[in-house]
Coordinates of C-alpha atoms and ligand atoms in Angstrom, one line a residue:
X1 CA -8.5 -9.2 50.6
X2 CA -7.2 -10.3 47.0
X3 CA -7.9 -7.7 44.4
X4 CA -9.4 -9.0 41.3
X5 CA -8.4 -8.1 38.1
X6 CA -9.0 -8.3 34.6
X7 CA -6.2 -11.2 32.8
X8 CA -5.9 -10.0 29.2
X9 CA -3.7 -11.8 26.9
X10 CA -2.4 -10.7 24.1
X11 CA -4.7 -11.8 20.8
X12 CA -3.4 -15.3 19.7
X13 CA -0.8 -15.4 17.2
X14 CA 0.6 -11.4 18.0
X15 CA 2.8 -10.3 20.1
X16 CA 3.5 -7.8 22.5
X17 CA 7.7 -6.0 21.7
X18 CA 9.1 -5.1 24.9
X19 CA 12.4 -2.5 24.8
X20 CA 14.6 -5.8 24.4
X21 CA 12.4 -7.7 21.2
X22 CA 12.2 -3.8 20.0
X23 CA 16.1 -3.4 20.0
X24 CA 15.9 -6.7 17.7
X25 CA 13.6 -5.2 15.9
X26 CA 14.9 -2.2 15.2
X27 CA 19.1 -3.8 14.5
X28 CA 17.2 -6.3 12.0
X29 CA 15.4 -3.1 10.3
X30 CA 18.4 -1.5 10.0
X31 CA 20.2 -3.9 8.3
X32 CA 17.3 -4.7 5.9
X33 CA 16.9 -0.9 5.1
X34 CA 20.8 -0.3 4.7
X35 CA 21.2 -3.4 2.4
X36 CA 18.0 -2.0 -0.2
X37 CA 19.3 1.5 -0.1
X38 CA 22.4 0.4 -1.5
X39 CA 20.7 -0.7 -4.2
X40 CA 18.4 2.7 -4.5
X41 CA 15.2 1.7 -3.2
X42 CA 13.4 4.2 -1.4
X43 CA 10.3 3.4 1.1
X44 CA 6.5 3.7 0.2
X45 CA 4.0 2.4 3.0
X46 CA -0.3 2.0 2.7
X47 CA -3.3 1.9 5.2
X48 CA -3.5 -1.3 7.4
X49 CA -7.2 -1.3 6.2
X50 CA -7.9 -1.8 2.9
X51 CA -11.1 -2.1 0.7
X52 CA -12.2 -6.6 0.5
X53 CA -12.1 -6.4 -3.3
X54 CA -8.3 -5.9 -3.2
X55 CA -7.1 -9.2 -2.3
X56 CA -11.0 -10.5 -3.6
X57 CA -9.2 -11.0 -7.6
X58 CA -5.9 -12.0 -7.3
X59 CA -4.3 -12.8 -4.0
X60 CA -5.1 -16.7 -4.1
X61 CA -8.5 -18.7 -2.8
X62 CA -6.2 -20.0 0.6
X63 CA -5.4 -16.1 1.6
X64 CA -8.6 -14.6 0.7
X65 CA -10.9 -17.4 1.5
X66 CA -9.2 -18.8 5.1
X67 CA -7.0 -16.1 6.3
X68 CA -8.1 -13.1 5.9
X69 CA -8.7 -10.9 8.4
X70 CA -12.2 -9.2 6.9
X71 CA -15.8 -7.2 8.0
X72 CA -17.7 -4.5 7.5
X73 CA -17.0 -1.2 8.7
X74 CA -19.7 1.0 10.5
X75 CA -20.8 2.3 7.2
X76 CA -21.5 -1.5 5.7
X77 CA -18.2 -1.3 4.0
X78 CA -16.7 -4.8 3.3
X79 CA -12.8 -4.2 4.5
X80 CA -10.0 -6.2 5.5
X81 CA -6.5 -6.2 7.0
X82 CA -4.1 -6.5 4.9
X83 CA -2.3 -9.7 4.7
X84 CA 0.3 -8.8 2.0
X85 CA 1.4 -5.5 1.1
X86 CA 1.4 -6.6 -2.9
X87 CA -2.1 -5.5 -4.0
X88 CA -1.0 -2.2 -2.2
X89 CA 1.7 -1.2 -4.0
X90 CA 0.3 -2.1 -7.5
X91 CA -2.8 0.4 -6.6
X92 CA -0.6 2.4 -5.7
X93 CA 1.8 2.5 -8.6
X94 CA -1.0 2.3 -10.8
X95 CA -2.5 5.5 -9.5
X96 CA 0.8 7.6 -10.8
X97 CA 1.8 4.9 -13.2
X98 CA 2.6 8.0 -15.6
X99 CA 4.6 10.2 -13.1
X100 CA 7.0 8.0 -12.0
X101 CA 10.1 7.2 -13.3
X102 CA 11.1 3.6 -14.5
X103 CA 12.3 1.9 -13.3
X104 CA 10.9 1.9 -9.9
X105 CA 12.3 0.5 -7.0
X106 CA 10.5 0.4 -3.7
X107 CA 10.9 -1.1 -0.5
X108 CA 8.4 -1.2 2.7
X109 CA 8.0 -3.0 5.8
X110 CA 4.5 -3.6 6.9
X111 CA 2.5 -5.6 9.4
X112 CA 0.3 -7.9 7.9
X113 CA -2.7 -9.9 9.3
X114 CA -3.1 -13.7 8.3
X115 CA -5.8 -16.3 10.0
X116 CA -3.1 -18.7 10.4
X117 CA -2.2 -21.6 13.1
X118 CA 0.2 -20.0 15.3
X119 CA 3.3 -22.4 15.0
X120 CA 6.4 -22.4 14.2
X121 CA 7.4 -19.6 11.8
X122 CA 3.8 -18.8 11.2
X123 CA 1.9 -15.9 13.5
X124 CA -1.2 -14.1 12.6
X125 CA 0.4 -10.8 12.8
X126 CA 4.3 -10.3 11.1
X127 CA 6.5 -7.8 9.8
X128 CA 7.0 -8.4 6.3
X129 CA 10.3 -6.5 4.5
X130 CA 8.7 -6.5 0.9
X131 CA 11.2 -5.2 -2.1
X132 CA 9.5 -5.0 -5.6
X133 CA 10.9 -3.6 -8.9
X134 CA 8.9 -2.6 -11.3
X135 CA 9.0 -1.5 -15.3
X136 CA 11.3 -4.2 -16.7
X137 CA 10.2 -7.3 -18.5
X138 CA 13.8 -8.9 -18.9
X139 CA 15.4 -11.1 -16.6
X140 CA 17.4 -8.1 -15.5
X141 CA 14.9 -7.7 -13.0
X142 CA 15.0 -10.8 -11.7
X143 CA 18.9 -11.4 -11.2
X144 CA 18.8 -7.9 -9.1
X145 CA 16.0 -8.9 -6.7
X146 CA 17.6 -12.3 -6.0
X147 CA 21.2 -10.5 -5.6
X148 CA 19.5 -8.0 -2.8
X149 CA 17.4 -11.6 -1.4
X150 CA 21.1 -13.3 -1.1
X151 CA 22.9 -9.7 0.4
X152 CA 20.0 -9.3 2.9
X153 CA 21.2 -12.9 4.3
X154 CA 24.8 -12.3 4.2
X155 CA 24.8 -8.3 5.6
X156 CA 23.1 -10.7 8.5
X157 CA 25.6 -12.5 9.0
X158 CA 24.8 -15.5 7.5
X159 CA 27.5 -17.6 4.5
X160 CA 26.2 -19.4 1.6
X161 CA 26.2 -22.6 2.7
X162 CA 23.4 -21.5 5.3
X163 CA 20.7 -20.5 2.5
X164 CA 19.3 -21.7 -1.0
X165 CA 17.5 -19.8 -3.8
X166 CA 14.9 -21.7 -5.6
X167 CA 13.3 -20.6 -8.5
X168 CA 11.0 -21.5 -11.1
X169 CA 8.6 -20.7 -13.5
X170 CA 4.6 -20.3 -14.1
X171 CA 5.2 -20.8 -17.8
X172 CA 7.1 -23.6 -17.6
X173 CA 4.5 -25.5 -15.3
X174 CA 1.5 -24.4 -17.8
X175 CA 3.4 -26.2 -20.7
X176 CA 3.4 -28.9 -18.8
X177 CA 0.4 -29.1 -17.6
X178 CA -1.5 -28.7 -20.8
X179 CA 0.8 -29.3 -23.6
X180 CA 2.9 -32.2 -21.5
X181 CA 0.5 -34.0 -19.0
X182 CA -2.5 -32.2 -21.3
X183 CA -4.7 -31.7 -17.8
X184 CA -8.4 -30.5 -17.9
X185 CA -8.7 -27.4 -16.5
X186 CA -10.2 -28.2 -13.6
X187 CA -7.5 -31.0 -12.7
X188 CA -4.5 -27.9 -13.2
X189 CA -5.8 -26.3 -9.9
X190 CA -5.6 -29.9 -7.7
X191 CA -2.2 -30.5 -9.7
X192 CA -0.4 -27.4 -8.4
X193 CA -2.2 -27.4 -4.7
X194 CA -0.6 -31.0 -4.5
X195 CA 3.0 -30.0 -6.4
X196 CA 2.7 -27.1 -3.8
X197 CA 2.5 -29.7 -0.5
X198 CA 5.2 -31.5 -2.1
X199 CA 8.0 -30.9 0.0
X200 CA 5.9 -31.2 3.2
X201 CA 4.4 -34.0 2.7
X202 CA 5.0 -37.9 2.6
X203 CA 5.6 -39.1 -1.0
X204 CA 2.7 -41.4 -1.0
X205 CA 0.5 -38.6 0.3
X206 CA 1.8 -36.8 -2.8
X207 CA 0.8 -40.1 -5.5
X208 CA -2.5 -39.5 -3.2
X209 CA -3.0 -36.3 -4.2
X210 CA -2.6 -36.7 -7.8
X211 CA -4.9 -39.6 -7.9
X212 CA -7.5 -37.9 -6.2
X213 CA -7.2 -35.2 -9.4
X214 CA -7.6 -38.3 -11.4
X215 CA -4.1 -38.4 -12.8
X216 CA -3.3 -41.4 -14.1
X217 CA -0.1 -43.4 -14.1
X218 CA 1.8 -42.1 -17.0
X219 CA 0.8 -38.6 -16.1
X220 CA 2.1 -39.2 -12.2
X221 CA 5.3 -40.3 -13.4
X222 CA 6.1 -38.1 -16.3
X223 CA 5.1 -35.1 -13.5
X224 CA 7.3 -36.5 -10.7
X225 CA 10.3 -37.0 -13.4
X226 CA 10.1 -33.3 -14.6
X227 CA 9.8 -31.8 -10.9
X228 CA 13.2 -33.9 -10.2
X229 CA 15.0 -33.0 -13.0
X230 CA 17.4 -30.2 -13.7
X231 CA 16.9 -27.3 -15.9
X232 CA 20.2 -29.1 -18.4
X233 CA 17.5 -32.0 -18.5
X234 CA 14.4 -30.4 -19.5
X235 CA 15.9 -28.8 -23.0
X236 CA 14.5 -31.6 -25.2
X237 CA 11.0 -31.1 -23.8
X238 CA 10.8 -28.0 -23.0
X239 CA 13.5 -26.3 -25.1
X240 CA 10.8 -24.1 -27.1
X241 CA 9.3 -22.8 -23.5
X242 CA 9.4 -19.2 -22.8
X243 CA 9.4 -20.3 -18.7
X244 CA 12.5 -22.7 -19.6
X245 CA 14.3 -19.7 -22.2
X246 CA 13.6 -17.3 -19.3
X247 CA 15.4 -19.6 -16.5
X248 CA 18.2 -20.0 -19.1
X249 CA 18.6 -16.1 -18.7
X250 CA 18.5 -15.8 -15.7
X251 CA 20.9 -18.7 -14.2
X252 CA 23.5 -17.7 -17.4
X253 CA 23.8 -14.2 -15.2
X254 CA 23.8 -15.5 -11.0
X255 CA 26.5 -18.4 -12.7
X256 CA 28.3 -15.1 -14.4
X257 CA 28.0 -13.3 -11.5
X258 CA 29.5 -16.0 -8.9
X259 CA 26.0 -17.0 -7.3
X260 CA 25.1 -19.7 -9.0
X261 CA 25.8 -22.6 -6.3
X262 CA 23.1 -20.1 -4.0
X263 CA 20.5 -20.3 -6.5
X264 CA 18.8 -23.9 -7.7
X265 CA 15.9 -24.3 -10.5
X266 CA 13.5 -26.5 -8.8
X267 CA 10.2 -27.3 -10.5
X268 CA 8.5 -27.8 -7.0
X269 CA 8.3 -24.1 -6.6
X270 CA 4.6 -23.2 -7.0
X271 CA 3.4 -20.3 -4.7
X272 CA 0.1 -19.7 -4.1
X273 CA -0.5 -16.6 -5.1
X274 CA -2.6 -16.0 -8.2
X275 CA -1.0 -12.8 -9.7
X276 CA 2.3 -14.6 -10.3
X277 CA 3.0 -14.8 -14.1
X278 CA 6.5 -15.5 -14.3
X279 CA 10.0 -16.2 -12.4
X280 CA 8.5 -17.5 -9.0
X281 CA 11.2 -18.3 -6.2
X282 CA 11.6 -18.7 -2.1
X283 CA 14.5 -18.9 -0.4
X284 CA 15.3 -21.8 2.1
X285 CA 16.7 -22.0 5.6
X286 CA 19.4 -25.1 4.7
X287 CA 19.6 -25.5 8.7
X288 CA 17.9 -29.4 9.6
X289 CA 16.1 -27.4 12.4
X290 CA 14.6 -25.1 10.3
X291 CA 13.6 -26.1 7.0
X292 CA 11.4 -23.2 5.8
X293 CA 10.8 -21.0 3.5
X294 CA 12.5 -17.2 4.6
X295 CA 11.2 -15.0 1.5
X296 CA 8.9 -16.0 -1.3
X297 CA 8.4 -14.1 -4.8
X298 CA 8.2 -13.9 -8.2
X299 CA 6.9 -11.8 -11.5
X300 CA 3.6 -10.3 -12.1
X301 CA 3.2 -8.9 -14.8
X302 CA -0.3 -8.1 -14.8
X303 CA -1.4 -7.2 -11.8
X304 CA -1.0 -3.2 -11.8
X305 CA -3.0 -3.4 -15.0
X306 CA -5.9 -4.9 -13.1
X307 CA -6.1 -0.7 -11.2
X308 CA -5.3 1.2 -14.1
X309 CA -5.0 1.9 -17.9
X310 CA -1.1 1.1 -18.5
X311 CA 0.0 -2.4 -17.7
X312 CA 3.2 -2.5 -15.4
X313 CA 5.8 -5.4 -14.9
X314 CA 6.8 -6.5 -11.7
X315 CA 9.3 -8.3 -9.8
X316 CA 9.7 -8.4 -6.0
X317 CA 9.3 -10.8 -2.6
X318 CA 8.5 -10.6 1.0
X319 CA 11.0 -12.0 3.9
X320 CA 8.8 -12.0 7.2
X321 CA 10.4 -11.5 10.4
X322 CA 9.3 -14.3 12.3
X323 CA 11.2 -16.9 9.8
X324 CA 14.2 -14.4 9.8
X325 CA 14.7 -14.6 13.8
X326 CA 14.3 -18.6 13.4
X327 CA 17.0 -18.2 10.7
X328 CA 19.5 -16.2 12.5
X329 CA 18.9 -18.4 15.9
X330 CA 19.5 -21.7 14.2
X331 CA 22.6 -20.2 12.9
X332 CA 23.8 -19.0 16.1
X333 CA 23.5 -14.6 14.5
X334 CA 21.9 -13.3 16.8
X335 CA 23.6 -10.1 17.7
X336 CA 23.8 -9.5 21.5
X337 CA 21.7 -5.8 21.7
X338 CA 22.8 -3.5 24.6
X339 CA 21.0 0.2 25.6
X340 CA 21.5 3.1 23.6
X341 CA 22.4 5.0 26.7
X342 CA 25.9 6.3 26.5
X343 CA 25.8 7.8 30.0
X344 CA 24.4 7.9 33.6
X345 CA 24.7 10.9 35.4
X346 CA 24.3 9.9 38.8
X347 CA 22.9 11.9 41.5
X348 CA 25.0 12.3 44.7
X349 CA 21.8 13.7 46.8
X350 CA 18.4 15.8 46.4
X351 CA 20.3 19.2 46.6
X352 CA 22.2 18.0 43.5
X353 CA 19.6 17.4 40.9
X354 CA 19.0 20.7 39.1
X355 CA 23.3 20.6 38.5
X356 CA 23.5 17.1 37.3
X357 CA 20.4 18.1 35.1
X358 CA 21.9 20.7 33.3
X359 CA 25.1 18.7 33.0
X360 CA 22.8 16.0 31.2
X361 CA 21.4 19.1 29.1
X362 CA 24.9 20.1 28.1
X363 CA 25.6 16.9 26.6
X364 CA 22.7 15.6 25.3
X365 CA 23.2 19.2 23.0
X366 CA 26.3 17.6 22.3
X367 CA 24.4 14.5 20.8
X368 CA 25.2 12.1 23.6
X369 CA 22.5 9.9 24.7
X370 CA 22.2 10.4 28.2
X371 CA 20.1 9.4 31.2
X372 CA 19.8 10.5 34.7
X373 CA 18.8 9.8 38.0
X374 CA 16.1 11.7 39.5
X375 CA 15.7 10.4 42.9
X376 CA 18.6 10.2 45.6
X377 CA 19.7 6.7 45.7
X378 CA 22.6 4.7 47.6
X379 CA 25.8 5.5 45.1
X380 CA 26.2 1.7 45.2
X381 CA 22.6 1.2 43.6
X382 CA 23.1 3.4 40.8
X383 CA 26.5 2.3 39.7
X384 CA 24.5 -1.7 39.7
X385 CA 22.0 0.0 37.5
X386 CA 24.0 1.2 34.6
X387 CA 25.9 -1.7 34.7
X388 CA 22.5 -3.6 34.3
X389 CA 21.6 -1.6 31.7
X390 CA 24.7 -1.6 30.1
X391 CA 25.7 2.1 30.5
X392 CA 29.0 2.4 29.9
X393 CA 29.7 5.3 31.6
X394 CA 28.6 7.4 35.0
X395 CA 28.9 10.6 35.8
X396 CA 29.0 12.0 39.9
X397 CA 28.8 15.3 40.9
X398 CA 29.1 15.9 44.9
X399 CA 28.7 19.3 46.4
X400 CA 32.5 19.9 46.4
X401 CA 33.2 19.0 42.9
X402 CA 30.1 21.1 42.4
X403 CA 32.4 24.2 43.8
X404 CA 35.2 23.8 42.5
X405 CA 33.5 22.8 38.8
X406 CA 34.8 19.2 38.6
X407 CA 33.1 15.6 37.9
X408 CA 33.5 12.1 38.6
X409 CA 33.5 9.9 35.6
X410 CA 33.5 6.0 36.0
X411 CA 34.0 3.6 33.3
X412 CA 32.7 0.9 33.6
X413 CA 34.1 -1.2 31.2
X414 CA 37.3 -0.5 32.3
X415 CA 36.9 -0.5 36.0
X416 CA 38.8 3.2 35.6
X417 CA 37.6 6.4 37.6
X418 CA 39.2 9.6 37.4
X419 CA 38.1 13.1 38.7
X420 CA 38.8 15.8 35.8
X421 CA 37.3 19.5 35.1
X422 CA 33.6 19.6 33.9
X423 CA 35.2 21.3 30.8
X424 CA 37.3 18.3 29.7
X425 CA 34.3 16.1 30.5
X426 CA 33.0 15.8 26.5
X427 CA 36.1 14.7 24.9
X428 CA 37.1 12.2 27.7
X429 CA 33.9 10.5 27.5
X430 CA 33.6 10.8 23.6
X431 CA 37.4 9.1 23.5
X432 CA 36.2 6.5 25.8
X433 CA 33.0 5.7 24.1
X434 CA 35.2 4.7 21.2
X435 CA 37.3 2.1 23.1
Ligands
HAM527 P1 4.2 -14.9 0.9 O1 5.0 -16.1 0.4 O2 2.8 -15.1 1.2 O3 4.4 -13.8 -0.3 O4 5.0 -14.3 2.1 C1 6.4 -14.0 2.1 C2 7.1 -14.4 3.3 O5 6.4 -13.8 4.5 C3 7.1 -15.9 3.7 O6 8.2 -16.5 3.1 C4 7.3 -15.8 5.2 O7 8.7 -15.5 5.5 C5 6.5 -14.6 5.6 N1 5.2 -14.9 6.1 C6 4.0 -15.1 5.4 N2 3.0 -15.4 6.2 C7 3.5 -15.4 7.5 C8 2.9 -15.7 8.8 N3 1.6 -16.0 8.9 N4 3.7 -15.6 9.8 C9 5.0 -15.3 9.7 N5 5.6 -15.0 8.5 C10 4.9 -15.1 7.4 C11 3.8 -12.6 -0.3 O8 3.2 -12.1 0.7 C12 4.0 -11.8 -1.5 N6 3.1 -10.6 -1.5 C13 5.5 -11.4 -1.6 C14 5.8 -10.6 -2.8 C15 6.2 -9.3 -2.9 N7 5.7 -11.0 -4.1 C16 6.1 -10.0 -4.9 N8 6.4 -9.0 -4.2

């Protein structure tokens, strides 16, 4: 008689980490976290759930109004998931603004929760690494968060020719949209939606866009001649811009500093989030199979004043891991994760397994990570189980080594097996683990 039972996938768009997506999981953290902490940031986290009015003022109509995850609690509180860790930190910074010292540099690594069409490089739940500076209005800022986006790359693994780093500027597109193209207000917002789509969309579905925000000719090509130009080409219009001033900054010190052919100003770069006043920038996969945006970021300037009395600068981006593991794929960097286990102790037969558990005792107190077998098994079966696991090393203790206080140890790297004194067994197998 067939059993029935209840088939419950997991919630569309999340996924479920089993040991081996966790050991990704956990190398990729590692990296991230060493790379920030060599530039002194230290980690800060926040609730999952945060109060609606959060993201409600500043996080951007597509995020607040079509992806966020949002209801009311059992006490009629309106809350929602966060979907960027942003809002967070400003809150949160604001709340000590005056305690802590400037300037501060924080790192986190949240889940966040976004209503969007699982796809390619889009799920509804992702890791996001975020790394914000605050306390600094110069361009200082800036050129230190794109160095640690560029070192987070190549401390992966990945070369310069594999990446790109394009920036812009809010300032720079507000002079043009109201002293340049001199938009009405209400055609700005339809302008920088469609500048947004740009790069994914046809170029007549661009023209499209614009002449549905009633742009007329002159306007659509004086806009498509400034978002193709380079920053040397803008001076004569835009020379007396803060935006363009500010991107002159910034590329004089990457081009000092050797990364200039990483980082590109391209007036394309909109990003939809609200709270961006300044520098704005993503960086791009250059790989034909994944053209997508890895981290996206920028300057906001105004946005911790919005939870407190003192108004704090900001600088900082997010890198989500499901782009990242895209990234390293296309590349060919993915690393090839093995078990932490250093050893097996094996177990010869039932009347052995209090001895070959305090042998694993001993040197796990010795900080080796060690497993062992608890139920008698054909010799054979457990030597095919390290090796499946990757253990490098197993231990075998039969009733006569027992007496006369000896061990087997099998490497199974090597192929080599040697019986030697329980006493010598610690700095054998810590020499070998070295090979
Ligand atoms: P964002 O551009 O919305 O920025 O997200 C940053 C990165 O998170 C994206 O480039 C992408 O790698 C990843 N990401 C976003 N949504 C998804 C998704 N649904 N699935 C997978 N990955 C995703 C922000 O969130 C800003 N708060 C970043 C920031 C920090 N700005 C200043 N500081």
């Amino acid at each position: 008689m067939s059993q029935s039972f209840l088939s419950v996938q997991p919630y569309k768009g999340t996924r479920d980490f089993y040991p081996e997506e966790m050991r990704f999981r956990h190398w990729l953290f590692e990296s991230l976290r060493q790379t920030v902490s060599a530039y002194g940031y230290e980690a800060y986290d926040g609730p999952m759930l945060e109060p609606f009015e959060l993201y409600a003022a500043k996080s951007g109509q597509e995020l607040v109004n079509e992806q966020l995850y949002s209801f009311e609690d059992r006490g009629g509180r309106k809350v929602a998931m966060r979907p960027e860790m942003t809002p967070t930190l400003a809150r949160m910074v604001a709340a000590r603004s005056s305690q802590l010292s400037k300037p501060i540099r924080w790192y986190s690594l949240p889940n966040l929760w976004r209503y969007e069409r699982p796809q390619r490089g889009r799920l509804r739940e992702h890791w996001q690494l975020n790394v914000d500076l605050l306390g600094l209005s110069s361009e200082a800022a800036e050129i230190e968060i794109v160095q640690i986006a560029i070192d987070i790359l190549r401390n992966l693994g990945a070369s310069s020719f594999d990446f790109e780093v394009q920036l812009s500027h809010r300032e720079l597109n507000n002079d043009l949209f109201s002293r340049v193209l001199k938009l009405q207000p209400e055609q700005t917002a339809a302008v920088a939606r469609a500048i947004d789509k740009r790069a994914k969309i046809p170029a007549e579905k661009f023209e499209e866009l614009l002449h549905e925000a009633a742009c007329s000719a002159e306007q659509i090509s004086t806009l498509k001649h400034f978002l193709d130009a380079p920053l040397l080409e803008i001076g004569e219009v835009y020379g007396e811009s803060e935006g363009y001033l500010a991107m002159c900054r910034f590329f004089d010190g990457v081009n000092a500093l050797g990364l200039g052919p990483v980082c590109r100003f391209n007036a394309s770069i909109m990003r939809g989030l609200d709270y961006y006043t300044g520098t704005v920038f993503e960086v791009y996969d250059k790989h034909p199979d994944n053209r997508r945006a890895l981290f996206g970021g920028g300057r906001y300037d105004n946005l911790v004043g919005m939870f407190g009395q003192t108004q704090v600068p900001g600088v900082g981006f997010g890198m989500g891991d499901v782009t990242l593991k895209d990234f390293l794929e296309v590349h060919g960097l993915m690393p090839e994760l093995q078990s932490h286990v250093d050893v097996l102790i094996g177990l010869f037969d039932a009347d052995m397994l209090i001895t070959s558990q305090a042998l694993a005792r001993q040197l796990r107190a010795e900080g080796l990570r060690v497993e062992a077998v608890l139920q008698p098994q054909k010799l054979g079966k457990q030597f095919q189980y390290a090796d499946k696991k990757g253990i490098p090393l197993v231990i075998m203790i039969g009733p006569d080594e027992a007496t006369t206080g000896q061990a087997t140890l099998k490497n199974l790297r090597t192929g080599e097996q040697q019986t030697l004194a329980q006493a010598d067994l610690l700095p054998t197998i810590q020499a070998q683990l070295k090979i």
